[in-house]
Short mmCIF file of C-alpha atoms and ligand atoms in Angstrom, two decimals:
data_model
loop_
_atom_site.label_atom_id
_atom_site.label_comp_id
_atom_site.label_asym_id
_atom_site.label_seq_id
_atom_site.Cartn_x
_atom_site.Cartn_y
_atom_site.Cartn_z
CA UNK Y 3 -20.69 -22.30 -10.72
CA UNK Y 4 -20.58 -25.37 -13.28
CA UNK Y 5 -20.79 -24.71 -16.74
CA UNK Y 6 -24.58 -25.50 -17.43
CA UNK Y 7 -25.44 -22.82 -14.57
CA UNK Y 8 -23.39 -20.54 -16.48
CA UNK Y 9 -24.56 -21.35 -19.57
CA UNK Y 10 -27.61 -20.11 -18.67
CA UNK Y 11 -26.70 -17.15 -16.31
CA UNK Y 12 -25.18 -15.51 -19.64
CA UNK Y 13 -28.35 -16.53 -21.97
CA UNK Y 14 -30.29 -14.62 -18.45
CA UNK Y 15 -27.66 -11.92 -19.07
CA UNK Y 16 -28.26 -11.73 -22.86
CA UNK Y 17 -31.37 -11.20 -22.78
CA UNK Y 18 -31.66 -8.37 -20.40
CA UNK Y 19 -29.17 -6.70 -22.91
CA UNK Y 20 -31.31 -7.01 -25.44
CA UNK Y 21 -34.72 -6.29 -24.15
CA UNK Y 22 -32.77 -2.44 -22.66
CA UNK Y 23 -32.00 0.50 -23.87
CA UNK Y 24 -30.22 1.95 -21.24
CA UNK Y 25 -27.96 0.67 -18.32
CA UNK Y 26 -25.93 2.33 -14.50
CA UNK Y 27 -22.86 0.35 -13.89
CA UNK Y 28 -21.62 0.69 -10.26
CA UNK Y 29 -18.86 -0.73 -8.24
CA UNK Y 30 -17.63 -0.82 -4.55
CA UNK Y 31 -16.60 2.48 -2.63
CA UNK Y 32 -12.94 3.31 -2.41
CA UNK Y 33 -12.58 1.61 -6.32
CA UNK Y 34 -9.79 -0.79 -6.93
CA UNK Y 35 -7.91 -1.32 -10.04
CA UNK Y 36 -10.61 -4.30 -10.84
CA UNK Y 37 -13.82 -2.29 -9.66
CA UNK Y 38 -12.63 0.59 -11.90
CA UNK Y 39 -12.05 -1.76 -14.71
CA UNK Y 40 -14.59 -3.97 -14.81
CA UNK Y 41 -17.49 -0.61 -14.66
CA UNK Y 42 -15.07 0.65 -17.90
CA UNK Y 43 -14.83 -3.08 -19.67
CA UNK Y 44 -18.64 -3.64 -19.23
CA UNK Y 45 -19.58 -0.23 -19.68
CA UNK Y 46 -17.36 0.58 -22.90
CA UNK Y 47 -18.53 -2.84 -24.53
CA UNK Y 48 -22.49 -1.99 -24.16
CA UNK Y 49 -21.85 1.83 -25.75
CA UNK Y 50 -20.48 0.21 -28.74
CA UNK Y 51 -23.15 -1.87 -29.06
CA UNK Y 52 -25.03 1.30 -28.98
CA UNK Y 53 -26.56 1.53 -25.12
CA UNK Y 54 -27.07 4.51 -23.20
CA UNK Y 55 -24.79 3.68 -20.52
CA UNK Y 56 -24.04 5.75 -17.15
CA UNK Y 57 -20.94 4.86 -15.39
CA UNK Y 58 -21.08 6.05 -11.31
CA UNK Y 59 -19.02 5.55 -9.17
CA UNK Y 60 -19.48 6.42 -5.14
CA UNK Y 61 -16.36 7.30 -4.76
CA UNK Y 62 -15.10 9.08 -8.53
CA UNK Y 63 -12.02 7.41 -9.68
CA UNK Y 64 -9.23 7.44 -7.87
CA UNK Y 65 -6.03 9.19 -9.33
CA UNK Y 66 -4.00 6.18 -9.61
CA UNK Y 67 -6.32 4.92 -12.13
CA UNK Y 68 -7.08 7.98 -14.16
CA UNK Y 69 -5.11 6.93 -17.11
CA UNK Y 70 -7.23 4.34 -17.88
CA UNK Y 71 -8.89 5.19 -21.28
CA UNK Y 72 -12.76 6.36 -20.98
CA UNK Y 73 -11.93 6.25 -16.94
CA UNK Y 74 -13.49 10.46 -17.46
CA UNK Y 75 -16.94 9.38 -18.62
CA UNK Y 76 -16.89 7.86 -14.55
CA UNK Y 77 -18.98 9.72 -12.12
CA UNK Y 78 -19.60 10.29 -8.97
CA UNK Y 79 -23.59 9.96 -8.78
CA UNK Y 80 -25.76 12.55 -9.09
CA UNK Y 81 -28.18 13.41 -6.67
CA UNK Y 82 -31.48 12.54 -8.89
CA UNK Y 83 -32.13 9.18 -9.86
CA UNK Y 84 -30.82 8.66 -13.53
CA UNK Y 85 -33.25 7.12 -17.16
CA UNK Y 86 -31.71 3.62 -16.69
CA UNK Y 87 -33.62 0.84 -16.94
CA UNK Y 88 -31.32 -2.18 -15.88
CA UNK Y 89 -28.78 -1.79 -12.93
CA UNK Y 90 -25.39 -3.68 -12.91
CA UNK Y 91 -23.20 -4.01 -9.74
CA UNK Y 92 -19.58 -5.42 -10.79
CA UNK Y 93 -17.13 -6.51 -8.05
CA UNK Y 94 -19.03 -6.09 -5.49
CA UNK Y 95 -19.71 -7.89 -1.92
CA UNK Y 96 -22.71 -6.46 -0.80
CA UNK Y 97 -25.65 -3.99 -1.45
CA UNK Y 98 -24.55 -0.97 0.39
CA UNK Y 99 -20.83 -1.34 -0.43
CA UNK Y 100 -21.93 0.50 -3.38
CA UNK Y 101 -22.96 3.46 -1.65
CA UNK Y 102 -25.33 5.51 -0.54
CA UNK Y 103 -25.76 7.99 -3.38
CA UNK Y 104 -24.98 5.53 -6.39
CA UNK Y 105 -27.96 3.54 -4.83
CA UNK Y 106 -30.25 6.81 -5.45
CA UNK Y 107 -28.80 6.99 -8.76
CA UNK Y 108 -29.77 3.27 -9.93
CA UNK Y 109 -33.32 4.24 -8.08
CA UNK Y 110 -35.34 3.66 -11.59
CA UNK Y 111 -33.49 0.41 -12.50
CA UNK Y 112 -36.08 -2.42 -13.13
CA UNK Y 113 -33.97 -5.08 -13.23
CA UNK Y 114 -30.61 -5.59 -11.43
CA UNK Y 115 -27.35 -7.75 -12.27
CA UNK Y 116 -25.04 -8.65 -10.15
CA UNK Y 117 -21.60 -9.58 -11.22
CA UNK Y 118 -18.44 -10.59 -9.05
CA UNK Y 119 -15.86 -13.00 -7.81
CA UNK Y 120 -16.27 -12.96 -3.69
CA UNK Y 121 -17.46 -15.79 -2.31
CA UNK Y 122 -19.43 -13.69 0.32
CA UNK Y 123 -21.82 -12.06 -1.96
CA UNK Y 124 -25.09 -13.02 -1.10
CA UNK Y 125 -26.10 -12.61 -4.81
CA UNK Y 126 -28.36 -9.39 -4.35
CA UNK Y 127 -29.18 -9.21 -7.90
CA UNK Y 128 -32.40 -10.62 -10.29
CA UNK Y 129 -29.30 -12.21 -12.02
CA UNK Y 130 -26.74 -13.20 -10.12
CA UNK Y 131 -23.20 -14.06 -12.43
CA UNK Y 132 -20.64 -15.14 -9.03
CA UNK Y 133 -17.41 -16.94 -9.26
CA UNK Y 134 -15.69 -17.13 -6.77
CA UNK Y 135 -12.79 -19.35 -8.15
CA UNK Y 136 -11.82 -15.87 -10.71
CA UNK Y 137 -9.12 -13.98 -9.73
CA UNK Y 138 -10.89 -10.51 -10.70
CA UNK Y 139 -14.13 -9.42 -12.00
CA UNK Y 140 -12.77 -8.10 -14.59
CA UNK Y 141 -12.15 -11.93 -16.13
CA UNK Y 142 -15.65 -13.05 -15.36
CA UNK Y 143 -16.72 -10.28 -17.51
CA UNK Y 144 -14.00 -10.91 -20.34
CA UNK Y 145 -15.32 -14.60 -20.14
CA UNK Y 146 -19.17 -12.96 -20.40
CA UNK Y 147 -18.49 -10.96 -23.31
CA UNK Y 148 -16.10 -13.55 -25.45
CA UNK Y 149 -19.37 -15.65 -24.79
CA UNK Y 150 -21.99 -12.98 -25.82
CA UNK Y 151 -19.86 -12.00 -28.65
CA UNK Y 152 -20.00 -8.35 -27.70
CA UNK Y 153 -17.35 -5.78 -28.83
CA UNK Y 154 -14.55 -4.99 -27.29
CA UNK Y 155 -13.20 -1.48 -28.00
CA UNK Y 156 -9.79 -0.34 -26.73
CA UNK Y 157 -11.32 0.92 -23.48
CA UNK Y 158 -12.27 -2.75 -22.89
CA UNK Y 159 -9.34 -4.24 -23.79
CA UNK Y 160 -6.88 -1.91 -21.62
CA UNK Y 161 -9.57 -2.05 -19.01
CA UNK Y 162 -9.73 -6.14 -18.42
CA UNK Y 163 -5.95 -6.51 -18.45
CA UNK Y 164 -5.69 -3.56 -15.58
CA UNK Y 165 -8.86 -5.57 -13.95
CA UNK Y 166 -7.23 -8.39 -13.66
CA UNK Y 167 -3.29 -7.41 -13.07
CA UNK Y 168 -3.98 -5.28 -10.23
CA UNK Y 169 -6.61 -8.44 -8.46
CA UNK Y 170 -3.68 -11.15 -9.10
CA UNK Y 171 -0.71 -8.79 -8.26
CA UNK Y 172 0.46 -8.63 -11.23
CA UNK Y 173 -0.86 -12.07 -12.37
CA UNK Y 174 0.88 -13.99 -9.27
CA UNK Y 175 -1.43 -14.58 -7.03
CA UNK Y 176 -2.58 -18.15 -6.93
CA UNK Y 177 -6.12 -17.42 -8.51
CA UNK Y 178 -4.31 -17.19 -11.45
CA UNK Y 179 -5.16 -19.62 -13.96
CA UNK Y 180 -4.40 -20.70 -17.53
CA UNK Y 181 -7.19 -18.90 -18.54
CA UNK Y 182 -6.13 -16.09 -17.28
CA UNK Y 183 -2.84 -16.16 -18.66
CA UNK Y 184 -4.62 -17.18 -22.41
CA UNK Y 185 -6.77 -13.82 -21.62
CA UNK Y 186 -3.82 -11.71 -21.65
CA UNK Y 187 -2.01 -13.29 -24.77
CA UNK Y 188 -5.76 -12.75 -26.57
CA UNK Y 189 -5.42 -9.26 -25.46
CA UNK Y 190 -2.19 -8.51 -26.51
CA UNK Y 191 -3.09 -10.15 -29.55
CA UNK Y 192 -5.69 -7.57 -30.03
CA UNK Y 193 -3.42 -4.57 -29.66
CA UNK Y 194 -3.06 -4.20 -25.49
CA UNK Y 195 0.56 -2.12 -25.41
CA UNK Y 196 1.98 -4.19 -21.95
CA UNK Y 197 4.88 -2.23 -21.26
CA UNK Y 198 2.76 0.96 -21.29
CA UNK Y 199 -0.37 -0.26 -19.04
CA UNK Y 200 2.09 -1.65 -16.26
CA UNK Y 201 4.41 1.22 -16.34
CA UNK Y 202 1.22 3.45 -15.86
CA UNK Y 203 -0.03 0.66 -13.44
CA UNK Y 204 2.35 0.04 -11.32
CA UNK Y 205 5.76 2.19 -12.01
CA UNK Y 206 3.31 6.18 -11.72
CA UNK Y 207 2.92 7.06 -7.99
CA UNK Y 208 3.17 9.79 -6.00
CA UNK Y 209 5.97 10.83 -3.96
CA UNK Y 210 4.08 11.19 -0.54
CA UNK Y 211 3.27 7.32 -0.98
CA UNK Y 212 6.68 7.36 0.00
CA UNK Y 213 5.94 9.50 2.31
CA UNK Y 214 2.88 6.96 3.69
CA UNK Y 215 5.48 4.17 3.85
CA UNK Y 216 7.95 5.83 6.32
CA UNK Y 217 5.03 6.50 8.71
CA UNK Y 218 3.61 3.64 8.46
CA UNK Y 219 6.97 1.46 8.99
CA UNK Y 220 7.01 3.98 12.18
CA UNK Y 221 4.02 1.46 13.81
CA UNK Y 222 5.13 -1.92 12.36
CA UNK Y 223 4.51 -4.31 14.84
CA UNK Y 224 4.65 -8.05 15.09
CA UNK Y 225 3.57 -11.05 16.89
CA UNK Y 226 6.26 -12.87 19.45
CA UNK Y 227 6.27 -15.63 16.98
CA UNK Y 228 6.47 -13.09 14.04
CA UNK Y 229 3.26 -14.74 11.98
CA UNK Y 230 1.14 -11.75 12.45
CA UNK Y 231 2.65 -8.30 11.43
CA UNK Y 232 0.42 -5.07 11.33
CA UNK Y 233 0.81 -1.22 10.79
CA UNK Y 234 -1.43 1.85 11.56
CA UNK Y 235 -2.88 4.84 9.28
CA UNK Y 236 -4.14 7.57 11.94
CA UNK Y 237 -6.43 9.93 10.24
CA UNK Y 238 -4.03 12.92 11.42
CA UNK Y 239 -1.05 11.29 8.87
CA UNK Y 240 -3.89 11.33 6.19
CA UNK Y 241 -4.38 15.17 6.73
CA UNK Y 242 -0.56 15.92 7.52
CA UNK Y 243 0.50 13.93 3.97
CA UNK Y 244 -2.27 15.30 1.81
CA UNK Y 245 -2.88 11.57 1.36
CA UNK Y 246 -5.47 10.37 -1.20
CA UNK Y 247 -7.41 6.99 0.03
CA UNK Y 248 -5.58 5.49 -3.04
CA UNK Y 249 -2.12 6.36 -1.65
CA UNK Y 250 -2.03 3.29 0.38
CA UNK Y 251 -2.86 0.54 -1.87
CA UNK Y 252 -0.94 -2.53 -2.06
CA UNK Y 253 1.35 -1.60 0.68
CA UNK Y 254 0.32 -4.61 2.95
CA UNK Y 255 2.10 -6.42 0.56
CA UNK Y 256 5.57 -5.22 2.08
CA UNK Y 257 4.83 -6.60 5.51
CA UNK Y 258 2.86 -10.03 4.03
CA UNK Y 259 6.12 -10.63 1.75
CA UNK Y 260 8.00 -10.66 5.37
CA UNK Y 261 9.47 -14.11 5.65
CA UNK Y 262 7.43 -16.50 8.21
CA UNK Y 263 4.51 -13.99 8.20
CA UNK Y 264 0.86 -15.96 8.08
CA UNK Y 265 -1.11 -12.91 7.83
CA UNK Y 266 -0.68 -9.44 7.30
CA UNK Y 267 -2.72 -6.43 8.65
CA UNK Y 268 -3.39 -2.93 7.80
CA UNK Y 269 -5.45 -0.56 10.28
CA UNK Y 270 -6.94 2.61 8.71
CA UNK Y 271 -8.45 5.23 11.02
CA UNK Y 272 -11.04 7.11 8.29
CA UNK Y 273 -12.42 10.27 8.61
CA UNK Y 274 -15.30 10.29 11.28
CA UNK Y 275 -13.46 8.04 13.26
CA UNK Y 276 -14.71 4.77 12.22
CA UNK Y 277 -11.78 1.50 11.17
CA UNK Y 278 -10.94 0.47 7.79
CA UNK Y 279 -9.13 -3.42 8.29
CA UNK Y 280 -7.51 -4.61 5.73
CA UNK Y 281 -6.26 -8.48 5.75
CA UNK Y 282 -4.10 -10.70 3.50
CA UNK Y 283 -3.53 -14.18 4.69
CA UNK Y 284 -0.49 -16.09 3.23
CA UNK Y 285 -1.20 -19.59 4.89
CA UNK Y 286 -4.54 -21.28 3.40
CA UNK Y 287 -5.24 -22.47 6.97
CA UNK Y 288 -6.03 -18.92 8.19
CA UNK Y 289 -9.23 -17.65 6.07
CA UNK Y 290 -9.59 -14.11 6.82
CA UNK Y 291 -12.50 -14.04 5.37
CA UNK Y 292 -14.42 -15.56 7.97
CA UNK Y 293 -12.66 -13.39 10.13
CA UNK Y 294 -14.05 -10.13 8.72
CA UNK Y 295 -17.57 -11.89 8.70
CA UNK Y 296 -17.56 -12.23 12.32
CA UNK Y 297 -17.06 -8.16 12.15
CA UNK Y 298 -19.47 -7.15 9.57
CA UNK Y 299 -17.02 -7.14 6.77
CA UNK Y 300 -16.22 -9.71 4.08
CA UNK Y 301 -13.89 -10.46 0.87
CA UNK Y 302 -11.69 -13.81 -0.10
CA UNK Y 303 -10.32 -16.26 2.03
CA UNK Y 304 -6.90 -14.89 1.38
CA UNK Y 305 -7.76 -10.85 1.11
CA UNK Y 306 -10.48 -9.31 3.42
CA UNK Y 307 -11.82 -5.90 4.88
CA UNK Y 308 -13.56 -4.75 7.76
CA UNK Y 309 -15.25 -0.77 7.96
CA UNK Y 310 -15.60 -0.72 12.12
CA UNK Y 311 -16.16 1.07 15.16
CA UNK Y 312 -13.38 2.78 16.57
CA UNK Y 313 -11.29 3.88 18.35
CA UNK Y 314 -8.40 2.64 16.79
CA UNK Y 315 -6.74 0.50 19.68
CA UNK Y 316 -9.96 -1.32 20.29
CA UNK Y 317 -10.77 -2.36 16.91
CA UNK Y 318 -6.47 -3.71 16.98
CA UNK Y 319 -7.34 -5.42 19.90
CA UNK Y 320 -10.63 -7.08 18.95
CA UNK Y 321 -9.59 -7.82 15.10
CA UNK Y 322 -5.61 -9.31 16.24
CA UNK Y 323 -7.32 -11.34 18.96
CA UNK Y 324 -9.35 -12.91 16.53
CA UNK Y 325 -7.24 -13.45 13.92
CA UNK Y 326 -4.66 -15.01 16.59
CA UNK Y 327 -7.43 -17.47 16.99
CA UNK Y 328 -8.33 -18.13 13.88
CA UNK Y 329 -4.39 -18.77 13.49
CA UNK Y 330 -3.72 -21.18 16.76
CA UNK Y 331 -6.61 -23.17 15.50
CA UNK Y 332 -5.75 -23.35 11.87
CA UNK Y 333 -8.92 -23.01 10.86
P1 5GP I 25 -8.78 -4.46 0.55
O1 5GP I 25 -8.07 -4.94 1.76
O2 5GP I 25 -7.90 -4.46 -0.65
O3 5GP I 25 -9.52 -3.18 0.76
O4 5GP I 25 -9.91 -5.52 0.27
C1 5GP I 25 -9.64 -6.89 0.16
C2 5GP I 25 -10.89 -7.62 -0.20
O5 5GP I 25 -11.85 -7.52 0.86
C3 5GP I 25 -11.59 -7.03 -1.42
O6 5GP I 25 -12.04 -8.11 -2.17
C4 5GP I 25 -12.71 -6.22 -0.87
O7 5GP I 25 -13.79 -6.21 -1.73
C5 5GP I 25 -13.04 -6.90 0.44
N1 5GP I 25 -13.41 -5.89 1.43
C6 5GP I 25 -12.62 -4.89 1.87
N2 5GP I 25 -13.25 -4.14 2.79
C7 5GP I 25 -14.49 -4.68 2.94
C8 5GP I 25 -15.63 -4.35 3.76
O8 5GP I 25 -15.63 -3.39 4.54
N3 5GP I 25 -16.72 -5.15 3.62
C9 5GP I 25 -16.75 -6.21 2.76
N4 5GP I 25 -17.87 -6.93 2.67
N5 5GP I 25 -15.69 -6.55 2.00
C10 5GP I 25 -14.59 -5.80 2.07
MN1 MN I 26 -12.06 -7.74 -7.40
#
């Protein structure tokens, strides 16, 4: 988006804040770090300008993230559509990746926002606010309050930096700009405590994700040429760990930091049978993106998910078969 567009995106944005009283803020199922934080950052910033605000979330929030400040006042939804007049969706894709029952909840909302950083979103909202050149939602919506001049309370503050550390990976992802780096000094600045948010980030799990690791190093598996290395969750390890859909977050990482690996993959069998996919591409040639497209799902060009048809070792063969095309041709 250049800056005249969102220029007037924001002024679009403004003014739906002010003509409202009262606001749902949603995010994806299965929050992340950055869909968490950007419902909190948004949400906290509009209660101290004095909006109702109701913060629902599909899923709840998960445990990893439950030390965020405010993270509490997040709901699941309830079952009865709730007095808001404007609906925002932060971080996320598509529609129905908010879910079913948060989509009953925003069922009075007479105007919708729509605010994120994939490149897939098809911009679902009466104002749209996508950039997909931002690392994390969470810094589109620091950038969108800085500009409206709204407050930002603790909740906000804590909430952006945890938005945006846990989309970069720890700000070192290459979507990381200057900005975002000048966003985190200006938060610090304004009181953020950085060793305590990243040792509650990042250094606070649970010891059966430990647990999750040595199974899942148990089906590590790699191509001939080792460029494509993958790993299995079967739905019967979920139940036998006690494992929270959290517990497995970030872990591609360990097999995408594997030396000569183009892209990593991470097969999830959920309850009900169905496939979660989850993709990370280390090679700009391979956009697995376009990859979960051709499947239904979407994401980044580097970071992508699928939710398919099982059974498991169809959905492996269909997804690494494309995605060993997608590789040859270096598209
Ligand atoms: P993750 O692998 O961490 O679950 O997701 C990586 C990226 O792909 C995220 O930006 C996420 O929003 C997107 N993504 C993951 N699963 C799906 C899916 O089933 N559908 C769509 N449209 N996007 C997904
Ligand atoms: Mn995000």
């Amino acid at each position: 988006m250049n800056m005249e567009k969102t220029a007037e995106v924001y002024s679009e944005i403004a003014k739906v804040i002010a003509a409202h009283e009262s606001f749902i803020i949603m995010s994806h199922v299965r929050p992340d770090g950055d869909a968490i934080g950007s419902q909190l950052a948004l949400g906290f910033s509009l209660k101290a300008m004095g909006k109702t605000v109701y913060l629902v979330n599909e899923d709840g929030v998960p445990e990893s993230l439950e030390f965020m400040k405010g993270s509490e006042v997040v709901t699941q939804p309830p079952s009865e559509p709730v007095d808001a007049d404007v609906a925002i969706a932060v971080d996320t894709a598509t529609k129905p990746r908010l879910g079913e029952n948060s989509l009953v909840a925003a069922g009075k909302a007479k105007v919708w926002i729509n605010i994120d950083h994939h490149i897939s979103n098809p911009c679902y909202g009466d104002v749209n606010l996508i950039d997909g050149t931002k690392p994390a939602t969470g810094q589109i919506l620091y950038e969108l309050i800085k500009a409206l001049e709204m407050p930002i309370p603790e909740e906000t503050r804590d909430a952006i930096y945890v938005a945006v550390s846990t989309d970069t990976g720890s700000f070192q992802y290459g979507s990381t700009t200057a900005e975002t780096y000048e966003m985190g000094a200006d938060l610090i600045r304004q009181g953020l405590d950085v060793g305590k948010i990243n040792a509650d980030t990042y250094d606070n799990h649970p010891y059966r994700r430990l647990e999750l690791m040595r199974a899942l190093l148990n089906t590590l598996d790699i191509s001939a040429d080792g460029q494509l290395a993958h790993w299995e969750l079967l739905h019967q390890t979920q139940v036998d760990l006690k494992l929270q859909p959290d517990d497995s977050e970030g872990l591609i990482d360990l097999i995408r930091g594997v030396r000569g690996v183009r892209v990593a993959v991470f097969f999830e069998e959920l309850d009900g049978g169905k496939i979660r996919v989850s993709m990370r591409s280390k090679d700009k040639g391979v956009n697995v993106c376009e990859v979960a497209l051709q499947f239904g799902g979407g994401g980044h060009a580097l970071a992508a998910g699928i939710r398919m048809p099982g059974p498991m070792v169809e959905a492996k063969a269909k997804v690494l078969a494309a995605l060993g095309e997608s590789m040859a041709g270096g598209n």
